[in-house]
Amino acid sequence: RHFIPALTKAGYRVAVFDAPGHGSNPGKYSDILKFSDSLVAIQQLLGPVNTVIAHSLGAMATTLATHRGLLPARLVLIAPNLDINEMFDSYAHLLNLRAGLKQQFQQYVKYKIDQLISIENSWDLFNTKFLLEENEQSGLLVFDAEDEEVPQQHLKEIQNHWITAEVIKTRGLGHVRLLKDHAVINKIVDYLNK
């Protein structure tokens, strides 16, 4: 919501949505495919998409959507986590989960993904290499040096796989405050106006 005034002032038409099972949408549950397919549906409804701005897990859904028919001219990925194994490790560490509990939860999610995507090794789709493979799309990668949810090594891996992206690196905003920081928002709008 913090981006909307700056984007509309710059002349952009902004489409925002609550992912399935989020916000005002009914239901309590969602999954990465429903989230991803929502982006494709918005494109089908509104026509060509200039830019998708996505944060954290939304970045994973967005990059997956580019493999499922989403064709934005540009991507802006803010504090993205594009590797499901890395994500599990980070959250297990943040929540101080025991190894056995982490493994049980990971196995449960793998099982659910296999039910959603009926291909062998579906878990392997959710990694940086696959999600950014052959990605020549222009874009902007925004992250903070003190992000506690996405390790810096993972962000470097994203940079290595997405060589066409420009980078904005901040310090002291963490994982979420990036979304509210006026300087970051202005830099993103400046990038879009190039």
mmCIF file of C-alpha atoms in Angstrom:
data_model
loop_
_atom_site.group_PDB
_atom_site.id
_atom_site.type_symbol
_atom_site.label_atom_id
_atom_site.label_comp_id
_atom_site.label_asym_id
_atom_site.label_seq_id
_atom_site.Cartn_x
_atom_site.Cartn_y
_atom_site.Cartn_z
ATOM 1 C CA ARG A 1 0.000 0.000 0.000
ATOM 2 C CA HIS A 2 2.942 2.351 0.556
ATOM 3 C CA PHE A 3 3.889 2.147 -3.127
ATOM 4 C CA ILE A 4 0.485 3.103 -4.537
ATOM 5 C CA PRO A 5 0.652 6.912 -4.105
ATOM 6 C CA ALA A 6 4.156 7.158 -5.601
ATOM 7 C CA LEU A 7 3.281 4.869 -8.519
ATOM 8 C CA THR A 8 0.003 6.582 -9.377
ATOM 9 C CA LYS A 9 1.679 9.996 -9.119
ATOM 10 C CA ALA A 10 4.255 8.728 -11.636
ATOM 11 C CA GLY A 11 1.399 7.837 -14.007
ATOM 12 C CA TYR A 12 1.110 4.100 -13.432
ATOM 13 C CA ARG A 13 -2.147 2.219 -13.094
ATOM 14 C CA VAL A 14 -1.746 -0.045 -10.090
ATOM 15 C CA ALA A 15 -3.439 -3.390 -9.564
ATOM 16 C CA VAL A 16 -3.183 -4.899 -6.104
ATOM 17 C CA PHE A 17 -4.798 -8.049 -4.848
ATOM 18 C CA ASP A 18 -5.173 -10.244 -1.826
ATOM 19 C CA ALA A 19 -3.765 -13.668 -2.567
ATOM 20 C CA PRO A 20 -6.209 -16.568 -2.219
ATOM 21 C CA GLY A 21 -6.803 -17.253 1.459
ATOM 22 C CA HIS A 22 -5.382 -13.834 2.404
ATOM 23 C CA GLY A 23 -6.971 -10.519 3.367
ATOM 24 C CA SER A 24 -10.551 -10.195 2.174
ATOM 25 C CA ASN A 25 -10.467 -13.380 0.085
ATOM 26 C CA PRO A 26 -12.434 -16.292 1.537
ATOM 27 C CA GLY A 27 -10.750 -19.333 2.941
ATOM 28 C CA LYS A 28 -7.945 -19.886 5.369
ATOM 29 C CA TYR A 29 -5.420 -21.594 3.111
ATOM 30 C CA SER A 30 -3.588 -20.915 -0.083
ATOM 31 C CA ASP A 31 -0.621 -22.289 -1.927
ATOM 32 C CA ILE A 32 2.107 -21.012 -4.184
ATOM 33 C CA LEU A 33 0.299 -22.205 -7.344
ATOM 34 C CA LYS A 34 -2.929 -20.363 -6.488
ATOM 35 C CA PHE A 35 -0.904 -17.263 -5.702
ATOM 36 C CA SER A 36 1.031 -17.622 -8.960
ATOM 37 C CA ASP A 37 -2.094 -18.298 -11.023
ATOM 38 C CA SER A 38 -3.731 -15.184 -9.539
ATOM 39 C CA LEU A 39 -1.000 -13.100 -11.162
ATOM 40 C CA VAL A 40 -1.624 -14.754 -14.529
ATOM 41 C CA ALA A 41 -5.385 -14.168 -14.111
ATOM 42 C CA ILE A 42 -4.818 -10.466 -13.399
ATOM 43 C CA GLN A 43 -2.779 -10.216 -16.589
ATOM 44 C CA GLN A 44 -5.585 -11.923 -18.515
ATOM 45 C CA LEU A 45 -8.108 -9.504 -17.036
ATOM 46 C CA LEU A 46 -6.147 -6.259 -17.422
ATOM 47 C CA GLY A 47 -3.953 -6.929 -20.424
ATOM 48 C CA PRO A 48 -0.180 -6.472 -20.708
ATOM 49 C CA VAL A 49 1.621 -5.961 -17.418
ATOM 50 C CA ASN A 50 4.459 -3.470 -17.313
ATOM 51 C CA THR A 51 5.935 -4.376 -13.942
ATOM 52 C CA VAL A 52 5.293 -6.727 -11.047
ATOM 53 C CA ILE A 53 6.574 -5.612 -7.655
ATOM 54 C CA ALA A 54 6.822 -8.565 -5.278
ATOM 55 C CA HIS A 55 8.159 -9.123 -1.778
ATOM 56 C CA SER A 56 9.530 -12.223 -0.053
ATOM 57 C CA LEU A 57 7.425 -15.319 -0.833
ATOM 58 C CA GLY A 58 5.470 -13.186 -3.328
ATOM 59 C CA ALA A 59 8.701 -13.026 -5.334
ATOM 60 C CA MET A 60 8.750 -16.820 -5.518
ATOM 61 C CA ALA A 61 5.114 -16.837 -6.672
ATOM 62 C CA THR A 62 5.907 -14.147 -9.242
ATOM 63 C CA THR A 63 8.945 -15.871 -10.721
ATOM 64 C CA LEU A 64 6.985 -19.136 -10.836
ATOM 65 C CA ALA A 65 4.166 -17.269 -12.624
ATOM 66 C CA THR A 66 6.629 -16.218 -15.346
ATOM 67 C CA HIS A 67 6.936 -19.943 -16.105
ATOM 68 C CA ARG A 68 3.128 -20.259 -16.175
ATOM 69 C CA GLY A 69 2.222 -17.438 -18.571
ATOM 70 C CA LEU A 70 2.891 -14.149 -16.756
ATOM 71 C CA LEU A 71 4.733 -11.820 -19.131
ATOM 72 C CA PRO A 72 5.671 -8.590 -17.353
ATOM 73 C CA ALA A 73 8.158 -6.286 -19.034
ATOM 74 C CA ARG A 74 10.017 -5.945 -15.718
ATOM 75 C CA LEU A 75 10.205 -7.441 -12.271
ATOM 76 C CA VAL A 76 11.003 -5.708 -8.997
ATOM 77 C CA LEU A 77 11.835 -8.319 -6.376
ATOM 78 C CA ILE A 78 12.129 -7.016 -2.826
ATOM 79 C CA ALA A 79 13.847 -9.231 -0.241
ATOM 80 C CA PRO A 80 13.050 -12.292 -2.342
ATOM 81 C CA ASN A 81 13.407 -15.838 -1.189
ATOM 82 C CA LEU A 82 13.560 -18.051 -4.263
ATOM 83 C CA ASP A 83 14.761 -21.290 -2.734
ATOM 84 C CA ILE A 84 12.371 -23.401 -0.720
ATOM 85 C CA ASN A 85 15.147 -25.302 1.071
ATOM 86 C CA GLU A 86 16.787 -22.029 2.076
ATOM 87 C CA MET A 87 13.411 -20.751 3.226
ATOM 88 C CA PHE A 88 12.869 -23.776 5.448
ATOM 89 C CA ASP A 89 16.340 -23.405 6.931
ATOM 90 C CA SER A 90 15.823 -19.694 7.633
ATOM 91 C CA TYR A 91 12.420 -20.085 9.257
ATOM 92 C CA ALA A 92 13.497 -23.123 11.255
ATOM 93 C CA HIS A 93 16.411 -21.072 12.594
ATOM 94 C CA LEU A 94 14.233 -18.029 13.345
ATOM 95 C CA LEU A 95 11.623 -20.190 15.095
ATOM 96 C CA ASN A 96 14.288 -22.287 16.814
ATOM 97 C CA LEU A 97 12.673 -25.492 15.541
ATOM 98 C CA ARG A 98 14.161 -28.826 16.471
ATOM 99 C CA ALA A 99 15.594 -30.723 13.510
ATOM 100 C CA GLY A 100 12.919 -33.449 13.728
ATOM 101 C CA LEU A 101 10.037 -30.987 13.710
ATOM 102 C CA LYS A 102 11.568 -29.072 10.796
ATOM 103 C CA GLN A 103 11.955 -32.319 8.857
ATOM 104 C CA GLN A 104 8.337 -33.376 9.551
ATOM 105 C CA PHE A 105 7.022 -30.002 8.429
ATOM 106 C CA GLN A 106 9.207 -30.051 5.317
ATOM 107 C CA GLN A 107 7.997 -33.555 4.431
ATOM 108 C CA TYR A 108 4.391 -32.423 4.859
ATOM 109 C CA VAL A 109 4.899 -29.444 2.536
ATOM 110 C CA LYS A 110 6.665 -31.656 -0.026
ATOM 111 C CA TYR A 111 3.694 -34.024 0.088
ATOM 112 C CA LYS A 112 1.257 -31.143 -0.481
ATOM 113 C CA ILE A 113 3.324 -29.792 -3.388
ATOM 114 C CA ASP A 114 3.416 -33.235 -4.983
ATOM 115 C CA GLN A 115 -0.397 -33.329 -4.749
ATOM 116 C CA LEU A 116 -0.649 -29.916 -6.440
ATOM 117 C CA ILE A 117 1.933 -30.509 -9.150
ATOM 118 C CA SER A 118 1.774 -33.967 -10.566
ATOM 119 C CA ILE A 119 5.321 -34.159 -11.885
ATOM 120 C CA GLU A 120 8.305 -35.989 -10.536
ATOM 121 C CA ASN A 121 10.585 -33.946 -8.263
ATOM 122 C CA SER A 122 8.159 -31.023 -8.067
ATOM 123 C CA TRP A 123 10.064 -29.752 -5.012
ATOM 124 C CA ASP A 124 12.991 -29.006 -7.350
ATOM 125 C CA LEU A 125 10.951 -26.335 -9.134
ATOM 126 C CA PHE A 126 11.292 -24.041 -6.142
ATOM 127 C CA ASN A 127 14.910 -23.028 -6.358
ATOM 128 C CA THR A 128 16.762 -19.994 -7.622
ATOM 129 C CA LYS A 129 18.282 -21.683 -10.642
ATOM 130 C CA PHE A 130 14.953 -22.947 -11.997
ATOM 131 C CA LEU A 131 12.969 -19.811 -11.155
ATOM 132 C CA LEU A 132 15.518 -17.507 -12.820
ATOM 133 C CA GLU A 133 16.747 -19.955 -15.458
ATOM 134 C CA GLU A 134 17.248 -18.261 -18.812
ATOM 135 C CA ASN A 135 15.776 -15.087 -17.327
ATOM 136 C CA GLU A 136 16.728 -12.218 -19.578
ATOM 137 C CA GLN A 137 13.991 -10.053 -18.143
ATOM 138 C CA SER A 138 15.060 -6.667 -16.940
ATOM 139 C CA GLY A 139 14.440 -6.034 -13.328
ATOM 140 C CA LEU A 140 15.420 -4.668 -9.996
ATOM 141 C CA LEU A 141 16.586 -6.638 -6.975
ATOM 142 C CA VAL A 142 16.114 -4.803 -3.666
ATOM 143 C CA PHE A 143 17.401 -6.166 -0.372
ATOM 144 C CA ASP A 144 18.805 -5.146 2.968
ATOM 145 C CA ALA A 145 22.196 -6.096 4.387
ATOM 146 C CA GLU A 146 20.523 -6.877 7.728
ATOM 147 C CA ASP A 147 17.637 -9.026 6.485
ATOM 148 C CA GLU A 148 17.027 -11.668 9.151
ATOM 149 C CA GLU A 149 14.731 -13.825 6.990
ATOM 150 C CA VAL A 150 16.692 -14.108 3.752
ATOM 151 C CA PRO A 151 20.398 -14.887 4.133
ATOM 152 C CA GLN A 152 22.842 -12.659 2.290
ATOM 153 C CA GLN A 153 24.366 -15.698 0.595
ATOM 154 C CA HIS A 154 20.992 -16.487 -0.977
ATOM 155 C CA LEU A 155 20.647 -12.906 -2.204
ATOM 156 C CA LYS A 156 24.106 -13.177 -3.794
ATOM 157 C CA GLU A 157 22.969 -16.390 -5.486
ATOM 158 C CA ILE A 158 19.961 -14.532 -6.914
ATOM 159 C CA GLN A 159 22.297 -11.844 -8.254
ATOM 160 C CA ASN A 160 24.463 -14.535 -9.876
ATOM 161 C CA HIS A 161 21.468 -16.108 -11.628
ATOM 162 C CA TRP A 162 19.732 -12.839 -12.561
ATOM 163 C CA ILE A 163 22.583 -11.004 -14.200
ATOM 164 C CA THR A 164 20.344 -8.516 -16.030
ATOM 165 C CA ALA A 165 18.957 -7.109 -12.770
ATOM 166 C CA GLU A 166 19.976 -3.814 -11.252
ATOM 167 C CA VAL A 167 20.503 -3.896 -7.491
ATOM 168 C CA ILE A 168 19.541 -1.630 -4.623
ATOM 169 C CA LYS A 169 21.086 -2.670 -1.312
ATOM 170 C CA THR A 170 20.085 -0.926 1.898
ATOM 171 C CA ARG A 171 21.240 -1.211 5.493
ATOM 172 C CA GLY A 172 19.139 -1.214 8.639
ATOM 173 C CA LEU A 173 15.694 -1.807 7.096
ATOM 174 C CA GLY A 174 15.557 -5.557 7.540
ATOM 175 C CA HIS A 175 13.066 -7.720 5.687
ATOM 176 C CA VAL A 176 9.835 -5.723 6.050
ATOM 177 C CA ARG A 177 10.702 -2.053 6.551
ATOM 178 C CA LEU A 178 11.943 -1.995 2.941
ATOM 179 C CA LEU A 179 8.272 -1.873 1.946
ATOM 180 C CA LYS A 180 7.605 1.333 3.880
ATOM 181 C CA ASP A 181 10.802 3.273 3.338
ATOM 182 C CA HIS A 182 10.181 6.382 1.214
ATOM 183 C CA ALA A 183 13.758 6.446 -0.102
ATOM 184 C CA VAL A 184 13.454 2.834 -1.318
ATOM 185 C CA ILE A 185 10.041 3.497 -2.858
ATOM 186 C CA ASN A 186 11.381 6.592 -4.652
ATOM 187 C CA LYS A 187 14.389 4.647 -5.987
ATOM 188 C CA ILE A 188 12.068 1.951 -7.330
ATOM 189 C CA VAL A 189 9.838 4.530 -9.025
ATOM 190 C CA ASP A 190 12.943 6.223 -10.472
ATOM 191 C CA TYR A 191 14.042 2.858 -11.855
ATOM 192 C CA LEU A 192 10.615 2.328 -13.455
ATOM 193 C CA ASN A 193 10.707 5.794 -15.009
ATOM 194 C CA LYS A 194 14.009 5.192 -16.848
#
